[in-house]
Amino acid sequence: MKSKYDVLVIGGGPAGALAGKTAAEKGLSALIVEKRPAIGAPVRCAEGLGKEALHEFIDPDPRWISAEMTGATMVAPDGFCMKLGSQLAGSKVGYVLDRKIFDRELVWKAAEAGADIAVKSRASSPLMENGAVKGARIEYGGKTADVRAEVVIAADGVESKFSRWCGVDTTVPVREIMSSVQYVMADIDIDEHSTVFYLGNEVAPEGYLWVFPKGKRIANVGIGISGKKSGRGHRAKDYLDRFVKKNFPDGKTIEFIPGGVSVCRPLNCTVADGLMIAGDAARVVDPLTGGGIYNAMYTGRLAAEVAAVCIGKGDVSKKALMTYDRNWRESKMGKAIERNYHIKEYLIKQPDSKLNEIIHSVSNIHMKEFTTMNLIKEIIRVNPKLVLELGALAASLR
Amino acid sequence: MLNVHRDICGYCGCCVSVCPEGALELIDAYLSVEKNCTNCGICAKICPLGALEVIDEKQV
């Protein structure tokens, strides 16, 4: 660890790794600090990622792909199943990753590109000068070091504190935190090539329960419920335990993972003087699916690209860094977040009867491209009434 | 005051994200509660495991 870098990245998840890697590739000196002793653990993720989304960043490698998916199933509150697949029957639509290895691979690629990495090293406060971020105080192994940087990229995850210390309010509204628990369960009867989503206010109020296969007879079995619906006796763990007892009574839990997923709108502004915020810390998780891997990698990479340009020009003011904020909001990803936020807001207000109606309307969907957007379009196509209910939003979905 | 049941806490950081005061911090594998905690109880409500509890200080 040196005392000065062009770019200091807080957090060694997918956002931080892509930021560090990209910065190094652009010829900048970069340091990634990760507070945990190991990259990738604990996982805190259902580990699902679409085929195209992954391929945009990295070629798939069997070392960190647990399972390949050919379809998905949506289970209505009344138990009816909607099957989703590719137009090409049996073709691959996505992956369930092994994040412990995947995250490590991403950080390894950052290191290979030339970034420095420091684990069990925690940013405990920003270095501020005239209201601008100039680096961070790093605590590691009982020692403290001040690391100065032209730009700090805060990629410190759902529990992000760094940007708050710099004056950015990152508080997630109670109703928009998905209070989550996941078990990695072995020895269970599942379709090893299909993800399953259970919907309904009895199963997972204002959220969903998932079974994402990790291989033969093994899967991530997890749940996210709205923080608003959580409380003593009816927490995420209570709902999950009830489901597991009923559906996988003989399964063996080999890993236990609690977590929080934000499904709010992204931060109002993801930059400040000398600071950029990426990934879960920027609240750029897809509010409909809760998926955050792609968006983290996308914002992490973009942040470093913009940092490189701004550092090159010698201007890392908020105004200069705003290019990053504007670019991701105008991107396909940014637009999908905004659109999916509205769809999420619509869906969480629907009673189970309505969810049943929607899911019953189509028992099989074969998509040319397997995306959330195409699924929604198809559902709207067979439910013309929804166009009226969705109002202005519907126009953007055609 | 806010009591953290360390044997229940899974140090996931879910609570940190909702704290309006920024009074919680996940430091590696433990949760720290700062003095500016107002005992509002939001974190206790949303904790997926029930590891947080606001308790009456007189009873401590």
PDB file of C-alpha atoms in Angstrom, chain A residues 57-209:
ATOM      1  CA  PHE A  57     -17.815  -8.340 -18.945  1.00  0.00           C
ATOM      2  CA  ILE A  58     -16.094 -11.686 -18.862  1.00  0.00           C
ATOM      3  CA  ASP A  59     -16.019 -15.000 -20.687  1.00  0.00           C
ATOM      4  CA  PRO A  60     -17.725 -17.738 -18.682  1.00  0.00           C
ATOM      5  CA  ASP A  61     -15.381 -20.074 -16.869  1.00  0.00           C
ATOM      6  CA  PRO A  62     -16.455 -23.387 -15.313  1.00  0.00           C
ATOM      7  CA  ARG A  63     -14.349 -22.554 -12.251  1.00  0.00           C
ATOM      8  CA  TRP A  64     -16.907 -19.986 -11.107  1.00  0.00           C
ATOM      9  CA  ILE A  65     -20.087 -21.119 -12.808  1.00  0.00           C
ATOM     10  CA  SER A  66     -22.037 -23.384 -10.510  1.00  0.00           C
ATOM     11  CA  ALA A  67     -24.838 -24.143 -12.962  1.00  0.00           C
ATOM     12  CA  GLU A  68     -26.202 -23.176 -16.361  1.00  0.00           C
ATOM     13  CA  MET A  69     -29.893 -22.282 -16.581  1.00  0.00           C
ATOM     14  CA  THR A  70     -32.176 -23.069 -19.517  1.00  0.00           C
ATOM     15  CA  GLY A  71     -35.326 -21.577 -18.024  1.00  0.00           C
ATOM     16  CA  ALA A  72     -37.184 -20.113 -15.109  1.00  0.00           C
ATOM     17  CA  THR A  73     -40.453 -20.852 -13.349  1.00  0.00           C
ATOM     18  CA  MET A  74     -42.739 -18.316 -11.689  1.00  0.00           C
ATOM     19  CA  VAL A  75     -44.987 -19.851  -9.060  1.00  0.00           C
ATOM     20  CA  ALA A  76     -48.215 -17.957  -8.403  1.00  0.00           C
ATOM     21  CA  PRO A  77     -49.612 -17.587  -4.878  1.00  0.00           C
ATOM     22  CA  ASP A  78     -52.081 -20.403  -5.686  1.00  0.00           C
ATOM     23  CA  GLY A  79     -49.288 -22.713  -6.856  1.00  0.00           C
ATOM     24  CA  PHE A  80     -49.804 -22.338 -10.613  1.00  0.00           C
ATOM     25  CA  CYS A  81     -46.517 -22.359 -12.541  1.00  0.00           C
ATOM     26  CA  MET A  82     -45.545 -20.122 -15.446  1.00  0.00           C
ATOM     27  CA  LYS A  83     -42.631 -21.585 -17.409  1.00  0.00           C
ATOM     28  CA  LEU A  84     -40.169 -19.275 -19.082  1.00  0.00           C
ATOM     29  CA  GLY A  85     -37.614 -20.386 -21.606  1.00  0.00           C
ATOM     30  CA  SER A  86     -35.744 -19.545 -24.758  1.00  0.00           C
ATOM     31  CA  GLN A  87     -37.315 -19.791 -28.214  1.00  0.00           C
ATOM     32  CA  LEU A  88     -34.578 -22.289 -28.848  1.00  0.00           C
ATOM     33  CA  ALA A  89     -35.739 -25.046 -26.506  1.00  0.00           C
ATOM     34  CA  GLY A  90     -33.058 -26.064 -24.032  1.00  0.00           C
ATOM     35  CA  SER A  91     -30.654 -23.271 -24.889  1.00  0.00           C
ATOM     36  CA  LYS A  92     -28.811 -21.548 -22.104  1.00  0.00           C
ATOM     37  CA  VAL A  93     -30.332 -18.304 -20.761  1.00  0.00           C
ATOM     38  CA  GLY A  94     -28.265 -17.579 -17.690  1.00  0.00           C
ATOM     39  CA  TYR A  95     -25.960 -18.730 -14.961  1.00  0.00           C
ATOM     40  CA  VAL A  96     -25.855 -19.302 -11.248  1.00  0.00           C
ATOM     41  CA  LEU A  97     -22.381 -18.234 -10.242  1.00  0.00           C
ATOM     42  CA  ASP A  98     -20.058 -19.255  -7.472  1.00  0.00           C
ATOM     43  CA  ARG A  99     -19.486 -15.744  -6.157  1.00  0.00           C
ATOM     44  CA  LYS A 100     -16.670 -16.766  -3.819  1.00  0.00           C
ATOM     45  CA  ILE A 101     -14.589 -17.705  -6.856  1.00  0.00           C
ATOM     46  CA  PHE A 102     -16.136 -15.186  -9.267  1.00  0.00           C
ATOM     47  CA  ASP A 103     -15.397 -12.150  -7.076  1.00  0.00           C
ATOM     48  CA  ARG A 104     -11.897 -13.427  -6.489  1.00  0.00           C
ATOM     49  CA  GLU A 105     -11.404 -13.797 -10.243  1.00  0.00           C
ATOM     50  CA  LEU A 106     -12.548 -10.214 -10.839  1.00  0.00           C
ATOM     51  CA  VAL A 107     -10.157  -8.858  -8.221  1.00  0.00           C
ATOM     52  CA  TRP A 108      -7.384 -11.064  -9.592  1.00  0.00           C
ATOM     53  CA  LYS A 109      -7.987  -9.488 -12.998  1.00  0.00           C
ATOM     54  CA  ALA A 110      -7.718  -6.036 -11.400  1.00  0.00           C
ATOM     55  CA  ALA A 111      -4.443  -7.083  -9.794  1.00  0.00           C
ATOM     56  CA  GLU A 112      -3.182  -8.462 -13.108  1.00  0.00           C
ATOM     57  CA  ALA A 113      -4.021  -5.146 -14.757  1.00  0.00           C
ATOM     58  CA  GLY A 114      -1.785  -3.450 -12.202  1.00  0.00           C
ATOM     59  CA  ALA A 115      -4.053  -2.404  -9.334  1.00  0.00           C
ATOM     60  CA  ASP A 116      -2.841  -2.819  -5.759  1.00  0.00           C
ATOM     61  CA  ILE A 117      -5.104  -4.810  -3.423  1.00  0.00           C
ATOM     62  CA  ALA A 118      -5.329  -4.594   0.364  1.00  0.00           C
ATOM     63  CA  VAL A 119      -7.571  -7.013   2.279  1.00  0.00           C
ATOM     64  CA  LYS A 120      -8.630  -6.746   5.913  1.00  0.00           C
ATOM     65  CA  SER A 121      -8.108  -3.038   5.362  1.00  0.00           C
ATOM     66  CA  ARG A 122     -10.942  -0.689   6.175  1.00  0.00           C
ATOM     67  CA  ALA A 123     -11.553   2.889   5.135  1.00  0.00           C
ATOM     68  CA  SER A 124     -12.507   4.487   8.458  1.00  0.00           C
ATOM     69  CA  SER A 125     -12.911   8.099   7.331  1.00  0.00           C
ATOM     70  CA  PRO A 126     -12.451  10.272   4.266  1.00  0.00           C
ATOM     71  CA  LEU A 127      -9.612  12.777   3.949  1.00  0.00           C
ATOM     72  CA  MET A 128     -11.412  16.038   3.231  1.00  0.00           C
ATOM     73  CA  GLU A 129      -9.960  19.350   2.083  1.00  0.00           C
ATOM     74  CA  ASN A 130     -12.187  22.367   1.381  1.00  0.00           C
ATOM     75  CA  GLY A 131     -15.195  20.083   1.094  1.00  0.00           C
ATOM     76  CA  ALA A 132     -13.513  17.814  -1.454  1.00  0.00           C
ATOM     77  CA  VAL A 133     -12.617  14.155  -0.947  1.00  0.00           C
ATOM     78  CA  LYS A 134      -8.851  13.663  -1.152  1.00  0.00           C
ATOM     79  CA  GLY A 135      -8.436  10.068  -0.052  1.00  0.00           C
ATOM     80  CA  ALA A 136      -9.182   7.963   2.988  1.00  0.00           C
ATOM     81  CA  ARG A 137      -7.790   6.884   6.311  1.00  0.00           C
ATOM     82  CA  ILE A 138      -7.191   3.138   6.131  1.00  0.00           C
ATOM     83  CA  GLU A 139      -7.049   0.873   9.174  1.00  0.00           C
ATOM     84  CA  TYR A 140      -5.301  -2.446   8.763  1.00  0.00           C
ATOM     85  CA  GLY A 141      -3.851  -4.926  11.229  1.00  0.00           C
ATOM     86  CA  GLY A 142      -3.832  -2.436  14.091  1.00  0.00           C
ATOM     87  CA  LYS A 143      -2.171   0.258  11.972  1.00  0.00           C
ATOM     88  CA  THR A 144      -3.474   3.403  10.343  1.00  0.00           C
ATOM     89  CA  ALA A 145      -2.411   4.969   7.062  1.00  0.00           C
ATOM     90  CA  ASP A 146      -3.630   7.990   5.162  1.00  0.00           C
ATOM     91  CA  VAL A 147      -3.975   7.174   1.478  1.00  0.00           C
ATOM     92  CA  ARG A 148      -4.402  10.172  -0.792  1.00  0.00           C
ATOM     93  CA  ALA A 149      -6.110   9.885  -4.160  1.00  0.00           C
ATOM     94  CA  GLU A 150      -7.274  12.111  -6.998  1.00  0.00           C
ATOM     95  CA  VAL A 151     -10.583  10.265  -7.013  1.00  0.00           C
ATOM     96  CA  VAL A 152     -12.138   7.914  -4.463  1.00  0.00           C
ATOM     97  CA  ILE A 153     -14.646   5.375  -5.802  1.00  0.00           C
ATOM     98  CA  ALA A 154     -16.961   4.219  -3.014  1.00  0.00           C
ATOM     99  CA  ALA A 155     -18.036   0.683  -3.886  1.00  0.00           C
ATOM    100  CA  ASP A 156     -18.647  -0.354  -0.304  1.00  0.00           C
ATOM    101  CA  GLY A 157     -21.858  -2.235  -0.805  1.00  0.00           C
ATOM    102  CA  VAL A 158     -25.259  -2.214   0.840  1.00  0.00           C
ATOM    103  CA  GLU A 159     -23.705  -1.311   4.201  1.00  0.00           C
ATOM    104  CA  SER A 160     -21.902   1.628   2.598  1.00  0.00           C
ATOM    105  CA  LYS A 161     -20.735   4.304   5.037  1.00  0.00           C
ATOM    106  CA  PHE A 162     -18.042   6.086   3.086  1.00  0.00           C
ATOM    107  CA  SER A 163     -20.257   8.363   1.003  1.00  0.00           C
ATOM    108  CA  ARG A 164     -22.334   9.205   4.071  1.00  0.00           C
ATOM    109  CA  TRP A 165     -19.167  10.387   5.799  1.00  0.00           C
ATOM    110  CA  CYS A 166     -18.606  12.586   2.746  1.00  0.00           C
ATOM    111  CA  GLY A 167     -22.039  14.156   3.158  1.00  0.00           C
ATOM    112  CA  VAL A 168     -24.181  12.021   0.824  1.00  0.00           C
ATOM    113  CA  ASP A 169     -27.346  10.598   2.406  1.00  0.00           C
ATOM    114  CA  THR A 170     -27.497   6.911   1.493  1.00  0.00           C
ATOM    115  CA  THR A 171     -30.299   5.847   3.861  1.00  0.00           C
ATOM    116  CA  VAL A 172     -32.577   3.211   2.324  1.00  0.00           C
ATOM    117  CA  PRO A 173     -36.275   3.699   3.204  1.00  0.00           C
ATOM    118  CA  VAL A 174     -37.599   0.912   5.450  1.00  0.00           C
ATOM    119  CA  ARG A 175     -40.161  -0.224   2.906  1.00  0.00           C
ATOM    120  CA  GLU A 176     -37.452  -0.417   0.243  1.00  0.00           C
ATOM    121  CA  ILE A 177     -34.948  -2.653   1.944  1.00  0.00           C
ATOM    122  CA  MET A 178     -35.399  -6.313   1.136  1.00  0.00           C
ATOM    123  CA  SER A 179     -34.717  -8.091   4.387  1.00  0.00           C
ATOM    124  CA  SER A 180     -33.217 -11.340   3.153  1.00  0.00           C
ATOM    125  CA  VAL A 181     -32.003 -14.760   4.192  1.00  0.00           C
ATOM    126  CA  GLN A 182     -30.615 -17.570   2.072  1.00  0.00           C
ATOM    127  CA  TYR A 183     -29.658 -21.167   2.731  1.00  0.00           C
ATOM    128  CA  VAL A 184     -27.414 -23.150   0.457  1.00  0.00           C
ATOM    129  CA  MET A 185     -29.312 -26.426   0.618  1.00  0.00           C
ATOM    130  CA  ALA A 186     -27.979 -29.814  -0.388  1.00  0.00           C
ATOM    131  CA  ASP A 187     -29.789 -33.062  -1.106  1.00  0.00           C
ATOM    132  CA  ILE A 188     -33.022 -31.520  -2.345  1.00  0.00           C
ATOM    133  CA  ASP A 189     -35.285 -32.408  -5.284  1.00  0.00           C
ATOM    134  CA  ILE A 190     -34.992 -29.633  -7.844  1.00  0.00           C
ATOM    135  CA  ASP A 191     -34.781 -29.045 -11.580  1.00  0.00           C
ATOM    136  CA  GLU A 192     -31.080 -28.331 -11.784  1.00  0.00           C
ATOM    137  CA  HIS A 193     -31.424 -26.151 -14.905  1.00  0.00           C
ATOM    138  CA  SER A 194     -34.264 -23.847 -13.914  1.00  0.00           C
ATOM    139  CA  THR A 195     -34.511 -21.024 -11.427  1.00  0.00           C
ATOM    140  CA  VAL A 196     -37.798 -20.860  -9.516  1.00  0.00           C
ATOM    141  CA  PHE A 197     -39.484 -17.714  -8.150  1.00  0.00           C
ATOM    142  CA  TYR A 198     -42.343 -17.961  -5.646  1.00  0.00           C
ATOM    143  CA  LEU A 199     -44.624 -14.952  -5.394  1.00  0.00           C
ATOM    144  CA  GLY A 200     -47.353 -14.045  -2.949  1.00  0.00           C
ATOM    145  CA  ASN A 201     -48.073 -12.208   0.247  1.00  0.00           C
ATOM    146  CA  GLU A 202     -48.158 -15.435   2.257  1.00  0.00           C
ATOM    147  CA  VAL A 203     -44.844 -16.689   0.860  1.00  0.00           C
ATOM    148  CA  ALA A 204     -42.833 -13.454   0.640  1.00  0.00           C
ATOM    149  CA  PRO A 205     -44.684 -10.171   1.279  1.00  0.00           C
ATOM    150  CA  GLU A 206     -43.644  -7.507  -1.248  1.00  0.00           C
ATOM    151  CA  GLY A 207     -40.724  -9.650  -2.313  1.00  0.00           C
ATOM    152  CA  TYR A 208     -40.159 -13.152  -3.557  1.00  0.00           C
ATOM    153  CA  LEU A 209     -38.674 -16.457  -2.590  1.00  0.00           C
TER     154      LEU A 209
END
